[in-house]
Structures are given as C-alpha cells and as structure tokens.
C-alpha cells in the first residue's frame, strides 16, 4: 500500500497546507514529497507532476492507483477516510460547511490572490487597503455569524473542513494586521484554530524558510 502526498513549499503553498491539514487532523498516515514550487525550478518540478496529474499543480494525493488532484477533493477524501468525518452529520449544517468551503476554494472574491500566502511570511508586510479591510470584514462577519449559529468552538460546532480551509486565509489577514475588533468571536476562533498543533507545525517549518518574493506585491 502506498499513499503519497505531493505537497508544496511550506511558505508558498496554501492549497497544499489545507490538504495536509485534513490528512493530519484525521490521523491518516502518508508519505509527503515536497515539491519546490519556487521559480524558476517550479516549471520543471510541476512538469513532473503533470506526468500523472492533469492539472500539473500541488497538492496531489496518490493513494495506490487513485490520483486525487485538487485540495478540496483531498480534504473530502481525508474526511471520509478518517474515523470520524470532518463534515457535520446534519444535512443543513453540512451545507453551511460546504458553502464556506466553496467560498474559500473559489478565492474569496480575489482577496487571497491580492494578499498572497507568500507575503504573510515577509519580514515587512504592506498595509491592507481600505477595500481589502472591507472584504476581510465581510469574511470575518460571516465566520462570526457561523460561530454564533453553531455555538462554537468551530464554525459548524466541532472542527470541520471549513475551519481548515480558512487557516491560510486567517494567517494572511492577521499577518497583514487586519482590524478584527468588531468580530470578537471570530478572533477567538482564529486564535484557537491557528494554535492547533498541526497548524503550528506547518507554520513553524514555513517561518524558517527564505521568503518567496512575488513581483506583484507592493510594499
Ligand atoms: N484548485 C487547486 C489549486 C492548486 C494550486 O494552484 N496549486 C499551486 C501551488 S499552491 C500550484 O501548484 N500552482 C501551479 C500552477 O498553477 O502552475 C487546489 O485546490 O488544489
């Protein structure tokens, strides 16, 4: 039996972070192969992934003869493979979790593209624009609403894939000094989530790497 996660550079691969988190939180054993997605070696390394995975991106989980590309598919697989699923049992709560997951997966209206995961590790980070703060506020307000509805401690009650999907988002926002004071439940939840041992493990490894500078980040 072989289960290999092709993941990405720790401070550059937010999608791999999510897949890795779901597998680790479910206690699923796997071999990890970190693909260096920094330029210029990125292209050659991803070409090797393309040989067995059509999107030529990471993460990819190869579980024996099943090739699962895309972080969301890996997260759902991890949820089902583990002893207890990382999606709520109730159909309506599960729909709420999936809606939040889908929102993150589609890039949160572009906010994540503009506040890259890489930039969250820069020693000097730019200020968020007023528009970015407003968009972040909408996200935090939605999370707070979910927390109030579920009663916490996580978005849908128990820890779910929705929480894990938000980890890299929260890391970006707080690294860019988001003003979250209007949403105290969301702040408590962020702290709870970001201090989970799995999250700390990945971030600790990311923090000691040289920053990955991108051309479109204006200080
Ligand atoms: N929708 C995909 C996105 C994966 C993705 O964009 N991965 C990045 C690294 S985090 C990558 O490998 N990009 C290579 C490329 O698009 O050329 C997922 O969720 O897995």
PDB file of C-alpha atoms and ligand atoms in Angstrom:
ATOM      1  CA  UNK A   1       0.000   0.000   0.000  1.00  0.00           C
ATOM      2  CA  UNK A   2       1.295   3.444  -0.839  1.00  0.00           C
ATOM      3  CA  UNK A   3      -0.153   6.864  -0.048  1.00  0.00           C
ATOM      4  CA  UNK A   4       1.897   9.831  -1.188  1.00  0.00           C
ATOM      5  CA  UNK A   5       1.028  13.489  -0.805  1.00  0.00           C
ATOM      6  CA  UNK A   6       2.850  15.723  -3.253  1.00  0.00           C
ATOM      7  CA  UNK A   7       2.720  18.962  -1.363  1.00  0.00           C
ATOM      8  CA  UNK A   8       4.372  22.316  -1.902  1.00  0.00           C
ATOM      9  CA  UNK A   9       6.907  24.722  -0.461  1.00  0.00           C
ATOM     10  CA  UNK A  10       5.707  25.464   3.067  1.00  0.00           C
ATOM     11  CA  UNK A  11       5.608  29.267   2.741  1.00  0.00           C
ATOM     12  CA  UNK A  12       4.169  29.267  -0.777  1.00  0.00           C
ATOM     13  CA  UNK A  13       1.521  26.593  -0.977  1.00  0.00           C
ATOM     14  CA  UNK A  14      -1.692  27.406   0.820  1.00  0.00           C
ATOM     15  CA  UNK A  15      -3.640  24.743  -1.088  1.00  0.00           C
ATOM     16  CA  UNK A  16      -1.198  22.034  -0.082  1.00  0.00           C
ATOM     17  CA  UNK A  17      -1.407  23.323   3.510  1.00  0.00           C
ATOM     18  CA  UNK A  18      -5.164  22.655   3.527  1.00  0.00           C
ATOM     19  CA  UNK A  19      -4.869  19.115   2.135  1.00  0.00           C
ATOM     20  CA  UNK A  20      -2.020  18.303   4.517  1.00  0.00           C
ATOM     21  CA  UNK A  21      -4.036  19.656   7.467  1.00  0.00           C
ATOM     22  CA  UNK A  22      -7.053  17.493   6.666  1.00  0.00           C
ATOM     23  CA  UNK A  23      -4.911  14.348   6.414  1.00  0.00           C
ATOM     24  CA  UNK A  24      -3.019  15.143   9.609  1.00  0.00           C
ATOM     25  CA  UNK A  25      -6.120  16.123  11.596  1.00  0.00           C
ATOM     26  CA  UNK A  26      -7.646  12.780  10.576  1.00  0.00           C
ATOM     27  CA  UNK A  27      -4.553  10.889  11.741  1.00  0.00           C
ATOM     28  CA  UNK A  28      -4.038   9.400   8.277  1.00  0.00           C
ATOM     29  CA  UNK A  29      -0.556   8.044   7.583  1.00  0.00           C
ATOM     30  CA  UNK A  30       1.077   9.240   4.359  1.00  0.00           C
ATOM     31  CA  UNK A  31       4.437   9.894   2.822  1.00  0.00           C
ATOM     32  CA  UNK A  32       4.976  13.533   1.966  1.00  0.00           C
ATOM     33  CA  UNK A  33       7.037  14.681  -1.026  1.00  0.00           C
ATOM     34  CA  UNK A  34       7.511  18.424  -1.001  1.00  0.00           C
ATOM     35  CA  UNK A  35       7.580  19.892  -4.487  1.00  0.00           C
ATOM     36  CA  UNK A  36       9.622  23.076  -4.738  1.00  0.00           C
ATOM     37  CA  UNK A  37       7.220  25.474  -6.438  1.00  0.00           C
ATOM     38  CA  UNK A  38       9.546  28.485  -6.331  1.00  0.00           C
ATOM     39  CA  UNK A  39      10.639  29.967  -9.636  1.00  0.00           C
ATOM     40  CA  UNK A  40      12.488  29.013 -11.766  1.00  0.00           C
ATOM     41  CA  UNK A  41      12.525  25.353 -10.701  1.00  0.00           C
ATOM     42  CA  UNK A  42       8.711  25.476 -10.336  1.00  0.00           C
ATOM     43  CA  UNK A  43       8.127  24.767 -14.026  1.00  0.00           C
ATOM     44  CA  UNK A  44      10.358  21.728 -14.238  1.00  0.00           C
ATOM     45  CA  UNK A  45       9.022  20.316 -10.976  1.00  0.00           C
ATOM     46  CA  UNK A  46       5.387  20.802 -11.936  1.00  0.00           C
ATOM     47  CA  UNK A  47       6.067  19.227 -15.337  1.00  0.00           C
ATOM     48  CA  UNK A  48       6.986  16.066 -13.415  1.00  0.00           C
ATOM     49  CA  UNK A  49       3.651  16.248 -11.595  1.00  0.00           C
ATOM     50  CA  UNK A  50       1.873  16.651 -14.967  1.00  0.00           C
ATOM     51  CA  UNK A  51       3.024  13.160 -15.937  1.00  0.00           C
ATOM     52  CA  UNK A  52       0.469  11.651 -13.568  1.00  0.00           C
ATOM     53  CA  UNK A  53      -1.810  14.577 -12.610  1.00  0.00           C
ATOM     54  CA  UNK A  54      -3.509  16.626 -15.361  1.00  0.00           C
ATOM     55  CA  UNK A  55      -3.689  19.999 -13.532  1.00  0.00           C
ATOM     56  CA  UNK A  56       0.114  19.981 -13.028  1.00  0.00           C
ATOM     57  CA  UNK A  57      -0.289  21.572  -9.626  1.00  0.00           C
ATOM     58  CA  UNK A  58       0.069  20.626  -5.998  1.00  0.00           C
ATOM     59  CA  UNK A  59      -1.343  19.192  -3.848  1.00  0.00           C
ATOM     60  CA  UNK A  60      -1.899  15.732  -5.296  1.00  0.00           C
ATOM     61  CA  UNK A  61      -2.600  12.656  -3.221  1.00  0.00           C
ATOM     62  CA  UNK A  62      -1.711   9.377  -4.875  1.00  0.00           C
ATOM     63  CA  UNK A  63      -3.363   6.624  -2.884  1.00  0.00           C
ATOM     64  CA  UNK A  64      -2.292   3.388  -4.561  1.00  0.00           C
ATOM     65  CA  UNK A  65      -3.863   3.725  -8.018  1.00  0.00           C
ATOM     66  CA  UNK A  66      -6.097   6.706  -7.221  1.00  0.00           C
ATOM     67  CA  UNK A  67      -4.770  10.122  -8.188  1.00  0.00           C
ATOM     68  CA  UNK A  68      -6.603  12.817  -6.260  1.00  0.00           C
ATOM     69  CA  UNK A  69      -5.689  16.244  -7.503  1.00  0.00           C
ATOM     70  CA  UNK A  70      -7.148  19.399  -6.017  1.00  0.00           C
ATOM     71  CA  UNK A  71      -7.021  20.243  -2.336  1.00  0.00           C
ATOM     72  CA  UNK A  72     -10.785  20.106  -1.887  1.00  0.00           C
ATOM     73  CA  UNK A  73     -11.032  16.545  -3.203  1.00  0.00           C
ATOM     74  CA  UNK A  74      -8.162  15.511  -0.920  1.00  0.00           C
ATOM     75  CA  UNK A  75      -9.815  17.173   2.067  1.00  0.00           C
ATOM     76  CA  UNK A  76     -13.089  15.375   1.413  1.00  0.00           C
ATOM     77  CA  UNK A  77     -11.253  12.071   0.949  1.00  0.00           C
ATOM     78  CA  UNK A  78      -9.426  12.602   4.252  1.00  0.00           C
ATOM     79  CA  UNK A  79     -12.719  13.410   5.922  1.00  0.00           C
ATOM     80  CA  UNK A  80     -14.251  10.135   4.737  1.00  0.00           C
ATOM     81  CA  UNK A  81     -11.160   8.027   5.355  1.00  0.00           C
ATOM     82  CA  UNK A  82     -10.714   9.065   8.987  1.00  0.00           C
ATOM     83  CA  UNK A  83     -12.542   7.525  11.924  1.00  0.00           C
ATOM     84  CA  UNK A  84     -14.962  10.433  12.220  1.00  0.00           C
ATOM     85  CA  UNK A  85     -15.808  12.736   9.301  1.00  0.00           C
ATOM     86  CA  UNK A  86     -14.722  16.369   9.216  1.00  0.00           C
ATOM     87  CA  UNK A  87     -18.117  17.472   7.923  1.00  0.00           C
ATOM     88  CA  UNK A  88     -21.221  17.830  10.100  1.00  0.00           C
ATOM     89  CA  UNK A  89     -23.682  14.919  10.230  1.00  0.00           C
ATOM     90  CA  UNK A  90     -26.706  17.180   9.850  1.00  0.00           C
ATOM     91  CA  UNK A  91     -27.536  17.905   6.207  1.00  0.00           C
ATOM     92  CA  UNK A  92     -28.182  21.619   6.803  1.00  0.00           C
ATOM     93  CA  UNK A  93     -25.036  22.102   8.845  1.00  0.00           C
ATOM     94  CA  UNK A  94     -23.102  20.190   6.196  1.00  0.00           C
ATOM     95  CA  UNK A  95     -24.490  22.544   3.552  1.00  0.00           C
ATOM     96  CA  UNK A  96     -23.317  25.508   5.650  1.00  0.00           C
ATOM     97  CA  UNK A  97     -19.835  23.997   5.943  1.00  0.00           C
ATOM     98  CA  UNK A  98     -19.700  23.284   2.204  1.00  0.00           C
ATOM     99  CA  UNK A  99     -20.801  26.800   1.323  1.00  0.00           C
ATOM    100  CA  UNK A 100     -17.939  28.234   3.397  1.00  0.00           C
ATOM    101  CA  UNK A 101     -15.516  25.708   1.893  1.00  0.00           C
ATOM    102  CA  UNK A 102     -16.626  26.609  -1.635  1.00  0.00           C
ATOM    103  CA  UNK A 103     -16.219  30.308  -0.881  1.00  0.00           C
ATOM    104  CA  UNK A 104     -12.623  29.755   0.184  1.00  0.00           C
ATOM    105  CA  UNK A 105     -11.964  27.403  -2.702  1.00  0.00           C
ATOM    106  CA  UNK A 106     -13.057  29.995  -5.214  1.00  0.00           C
ATOM    107  CA  UNK A 107     -10.586  32.513  -3.820  1.00  0.00           C
ATOM    108  CA  UNK A 108     -12.805  34.674  -1.623  1.00  0.00           C
ATOM    109  CA  UNK A 109     -13.605  37.112  -4.435  1.00  0.00           C
ATOM    110  CA  UNK A 110      -9.935  37.590  -5.262  1.00  0.00           C
ATOM    111  CA  UNK A 111      -8.786  38.703  -1.817  1.00  0.00           C
ATOM    112  CA  UNK A 112      -6.408  35.761  -1.395  1.00  0.00           C
ATOM    113  CA  UNK A 113      -4.804  36.441  -4.750  1.00  0.00           C
ATOM    114  CA  UNK A 114      -4.047  40.007  -3.729  1.00  0.00           C
ATOM    115  CA  UNK A 115      -2.830  39.112  -0.235  1.00  0.00           C
ATOM    116  CA  UNK A 116      -0.710  36.143  -1.205  1.00  0.00           C
ATOM    117  CA  UNK A 117       0.156  33.398   1.233  1.00  0.00           C
ATOM    118  CA  UNK A 118       3.839  34.027   0.459  1.00  0.00           C
ATOM    119  CA  UNK A 119       3.543  37.646   1.585  1.00  0.00           C
ATOM    120  CA  UNK A 120       2.299  36.634   5.018  1.00  0.00           C
ATOM    121  CA  UNK A 121       5.861  35.483   5.721  1.00  0.00           C
ATOM    122  CA  UNK A 122       7.648  38.628   4.534  1.00  0.00           C
ATOM    123  CA  UNK A 123       9.571  40.443   7.273  1.00  0.00           C
ATOM    124  CA  UNK A 124       7.898  43.681   6.127  1.00  0.00           C
ATOM    125  CA  UNK A 125       4.322  43.481   5.028  1.00  0.00           C
ATOM    126  CA  UNK A 126       2.310  46.190   3.375  1.00  0.00           C
ATOM    127  CA  UNK A 127      -0.818  47.686   4.879  1.00  0.00           C
ATOM    128  CA  UNK A 128      -4.135  46.341   3.711  1.00  0.00           C
ATOM    129  CA  UNK A 129      -6.088  48.729   1.527  1.00  0.00           C
ATOM    130  CA  UNK A 130      -9.460  50.024   2.730  1.00  0.00           C
ATOM    131  CA  UNK A 131     -11.120  47.747   0.189  1.00  0.00           C
ATOM    132  CA  UNK A 132      -9.184  44.709   1.422  1.00  0.00           C
ATOM    133  CA  UNK A 133     -10.113  45.565   5.013  1.00  0.00           C
ATOM    134  CA  UNK A 134     -13.770  45.816   3.966  1.00  0.00           C
ATOM    135  CA  UNK A 135     -13.588  42.429   2.214  1.00  0.00           C
ATOM    136  CA  UNK A 136     -11.842  40.907   5.221  1.00  0.00           C
ATOM    137  CA  UNK A 137     -14.593  42.343   7.411  1.00  0.00           C
ATOM    138  CA  UNK A 138     -17.204  40.573   5.326  1.00  0.00           C
ATOM    139  CA  UNK A 139     -15.344  37.294   5.749  1.00  0.00           C
ATOM    140  CA  UNK A 140     -14.894  37.725   9.498  1.00  0.00           C
ATOM    141  CA  UNK A 141     -18.529  38.744   9.910  1.00  0.00           C
ATOM    142  CA  UNK A 142     -19.650  35.593   8.077  1.00  0.00           C
ATOM    143  CA  UNK A 143     -17.406  33.451  10.267  1.00  0.00           C
ATOM    144  CA  UNK A 144     -18.700  35.136  13.397  1.00  0.00           C
ATOM    145  CA  UNK A 145     -22.274  34.519  12.241  1.00  0.00           C
ATOM    146  CA  UNK A 146     -21.480  30.814  11.722  1.00  0.00           C
ATOM    147  CA  UNK A 147     -19.890  30.614  15.168  1.00  0.00           C
ATOM    148  CA  UNK A 148     -22.871  32.253  16.840  1.00  0.00           C
ATOM    149  CA  UNK A 149     -25.230  29.938  14.986  1.00  0.00           C
ATOM    150  CA  UNK A 150     -23.307  26.766  15.886  1.00  0.00           C
ATOM    151  CA  UNK A 151     -22.340  27.857  19.391  1.00  0.00           C
ATOM    152  CA  UNK A 152     -18.698  27.048  18.522  1.00  0.00           C
ATOM    153  CA  UNK A 153     -15.978  26.270  19.286  1.00  0.00           C
ATOM    154  CA  UNK A 154     -15.563  25.929  15.490  1.00  0.00           C
ATOM    155  CA  UNK A 155     -17.596  27.222  12.558  1.00  0.00           C
ATOM    156  CA  UNK A 156     -20.029  24.324  12.451  1.00  0.00           C
ATOM    157  CA  UNK A 157     -19.618  23.170  16.064  1.00  0.00           C
ATOM    158  CA  UNK A 158     -16.871  20.527  16.006  1.00  0.00           C
ATOM    159  CA  UNK A 159     -13.758  21.084  13.876  1.00  0.00           C
ATOM    160  CA  UNK A 160     -14.632  20.674  10.189  1.00  0.00           C
ATOM    161  CA  UNK A 161     -13.092  21.057   6.749  1.00  0.00           C
ATOM    162  CA  UNK A 162     -14.498  24.586   6.661  1.00  0.00           C
ATOM    163  CA  UNK A 163     -12.258  25.618   9.572  1.00  0.00           C
ATOM    164  CA  UNK A 164      -9.208  24.005   7.984  1.00  0.00           C
ATOM    165  CA  UNK A 165      -9.859  25.786   4.696  1.00  0.00           C
ATOM    166  CA  UNK A 166      -9.793  29.118   6.499  1.00  0.00           C
ATOM    167  CA  UNK A 167      -6.415  28.558   8.183  1.00  0.00           C
ATOM    168  CA  UNK A 168      -4.261  30.087   5.400  1.00  0.00           C
ATOM    169  CA  UNK A 169      -6.814  32.893   4.974  1.00  0.00           C
ATOM    170  CA  UNK A 170      -6.645  33.863   8.631  1.00  0.00           C
ATOM    171  CA  UNK A 171      -2.865  33.622   8.601  1.00  0.00           C
ATOM    172  CA  UNK A 172      -2.754  36.128   5.694  1.00  0.00           C
ATOM    173  CA  UNK A 173      -5.231  38.510   7.278  1.00  0.00           C
ATOM    174  CA  UNK A 174      -3.626  38.615  10.714  1.00  0.00           C
ATOM    175  CA  UNK A 175      -0.127  38.873   9.193  1.00  0.00           C
ATOM    176  CA  UNK A 176      -1.430  41.992   7.445  1.00  0.00           C
ATOM    177  CA  UNK A 177      -2.793  43.422  10.708  1.00  0.00           C
ATOM    178  CA  UNK A 178      -6.451  43.134   9.838  1.00  0.00           C
ATOM    179  CA  UNK A 179      -8.680  45.116  12.184  1.00  0.00           C
ATOM    180  CA  UNK A 180     -10.887  42.316  13.542  1.00  0.00           C
ATOM    181  CA  UNK A 181     -12.030  44.104  16.681  1.00  0.00           C
ATOM    182  CA  UNK A 182     -15.679  44.179  15.569  1.00  0.00           C
ATOM    183  CA  UNK A 183     -15.832  40.351  15.459  1.00  0.00           C
ATOM    184  CA  UNK A 184     -14.528  39.043  18.814  1.00  0.00           C
ATOM    185  CA  UNK A 185     -15.922  35.516  18.342  1.00  0.00           C
ATOM    186  CA  UNK A 186     -14.101  35.279  15.031  1.00  0.00           C
ATOM    187  CA  UNK A 187     -10.904  36.469  16.738  1.00  0.00           C
ATOM    188  CA  UNK A 188     -11.202  33.810  19.469  1.00  0.00           C
ATOM    189  CA  UNK A 189     -11.881  31.164  16.823  1.00  0.00           C
ATOM    190  CA  UNK A 190      -8.878  32.291  14.764  1.00  0.00           C
ATOM    191  CA  UNK A 191      -6.616  32.024  17.796  1.00  0.00           C
ATOM    192  CA  UNK A 192      -7.999  28.582  18.627  1.00  0.00           C
ATOM    193  CA  UNK A 193      -7.525  27.370  15.064  1.00  0.00           C
ATOM    194  CA  UNK A 194      -4.088  28.875  14.490  1.00  0.00           C
ATOM    195  CA  UNK A 195      -2.787  27.366  17.712  1.00  0.00           C
ATOM    196  CA  UNK A 196      -3.686  23.783  16.807  1.00  0.00           C
ATOM    197  CA  UNK A 197      -0.521  21.638  16.859  1.00  0.00           C
ATOM    198  CA  UNK A 198      -0.877  20.651  13.186  1.00  0.00           C
ATOM    199  CA  UNK A 199      -1.184  24.292  12.114  1.00  0.00           C
ATOM    200  CA  UNK A 200       1.776  25.315  14.270  1.00  0.00           C
ATOM    201  CA  UNK A 201       3.885  22.509  12.831  1.00  0.00           C
ATOM    202  CA  UNK A 202       3.392  23.635   9.213  1.00  0.00           C
ATOM    203  CA  UNK A 203       3.772  27.340  10.043  1.00  0.00           C
ATOM    204  CA  UNK A 204       6.890  26.729  12.088  1.00  0.00           C
ATOM    205  CA  UNK A 205       8.501  24.995   9.109  1.00  0.00           C
ATOM    206  CA  UNK A 206       7.312  27.816   6.823  1.00  0.00           C
ATOM    207  CA  UNK A 207       8.650  30.583   9.038  1.00  0.00           C
ATOM    208  CA  UNK A 208      12.252  29.387   8.905  1.00  0.00           C
ATOM    209  CA  UNK A 209      12.364  29.311   5.082  1.00  0.00           C
ATOM    210  CA  UNK A 210      13.681  32.219   3.000  1.00  0.00           C
ATOM    211  CA  UNK A 211      10.723  34.381   1.889  1.00  0.00           C
ATOM    212  CA  UNK A 212       9.322  33.757  -1.578  1.00  0.00           C
ATOM    213  CA  UNK A 213       9.071  37.208  -3.117  1.00  0.00           C
ATOM    214  CA  UNK A 214       6.427  37.788  -5.792  1.00  0.00           C
ATOM    215  CA  UNK A 215       6.596  40.571  -8.365  1.00  0.00           C
ATOM    216  CA  UNK A 216       3.128  41.955  -7.784  1.00  0.00           C
ATOM    217  CA  UNK A 217       3.428  42.710  -4.053  1.00  0.00           C
ATOM    218  CA  UNK A 218       3.721  46.408  -3.419  1.00  0.00           C
ATOM    219  CA  UNK A 219       5.196  47.382  -0.085  1.00  0.00           C
TER     220      UNK A 219
HETATM  221  N1  LIG B   1      -7.558  24.313  -7.115  1.00  0.00           N
HETATM  222  C1  LIG B   1      -6.262  23.733  -6.846  1.00  0.00           C
HETATM  223  C2  LIG B   1      -5.209  24.816  -6.856  1.00  0.00           C
HETATM  224  C3  LIG B   1      -3.822  24.260  -6.709  1.00  0.00           C
HETATM  225  C4  LIG B   1      -2.744  25.291  -6.952  1.00  0.00           C
HETATM  226  O1  LIG B   1      -2.970  26.368  -7.544  1.00  0.00           O
HETATM  227  N2  LIG B   1      -1.553  24.938  -6.501  1.00  0.00           N
HETATM  228  C5  LIG B   1      -0.400  25.776  -6.706  1.00  0.00           C
HETATM  229  C6  LIG B   1       0.512  25.719  -5.522  1.00  0.00           C
HETATM  230  S1  LIG B   1      -0.323  26.193  -4.033  1.00  0.00           S
HETATM  231  C7  LIG B   1       0.317  25.245  -7.897  1.00  0.00           C
HETATM  232  O2  LIG B   1       0.789  24.134  -7.890  1.00  0.00           O
HETATM  233  N3  LIG B   1       0.317  26.016  -8.949  1.00  0.00           N
HETATM  234  C8  LIG B   1       0.965  25.629 -10.138  1.00  0.00           C
HETATM  235  C9  LIG B   1       0.380  26.273 -11.326  1.00  0.00           C
HETATM  236  O3  LIG B   1      -0.818  26.577 -11.283  1.00  0.00           O
HETATM  237  O4  LIG B   1       1.123  26.460 -12.262  1.00  0.00           O
HETATM  238  C10 LIG B   1      -6.306  23.047  -5.479  1.00  0.00           C
HETATM  239  O5  LIG B   1      -7.110  23.446  -4.645  1.00  0.00           O
HETATM  240  O6  LIG B   1      -5.573  22.082  -5.258  1.00  0.00           O
END
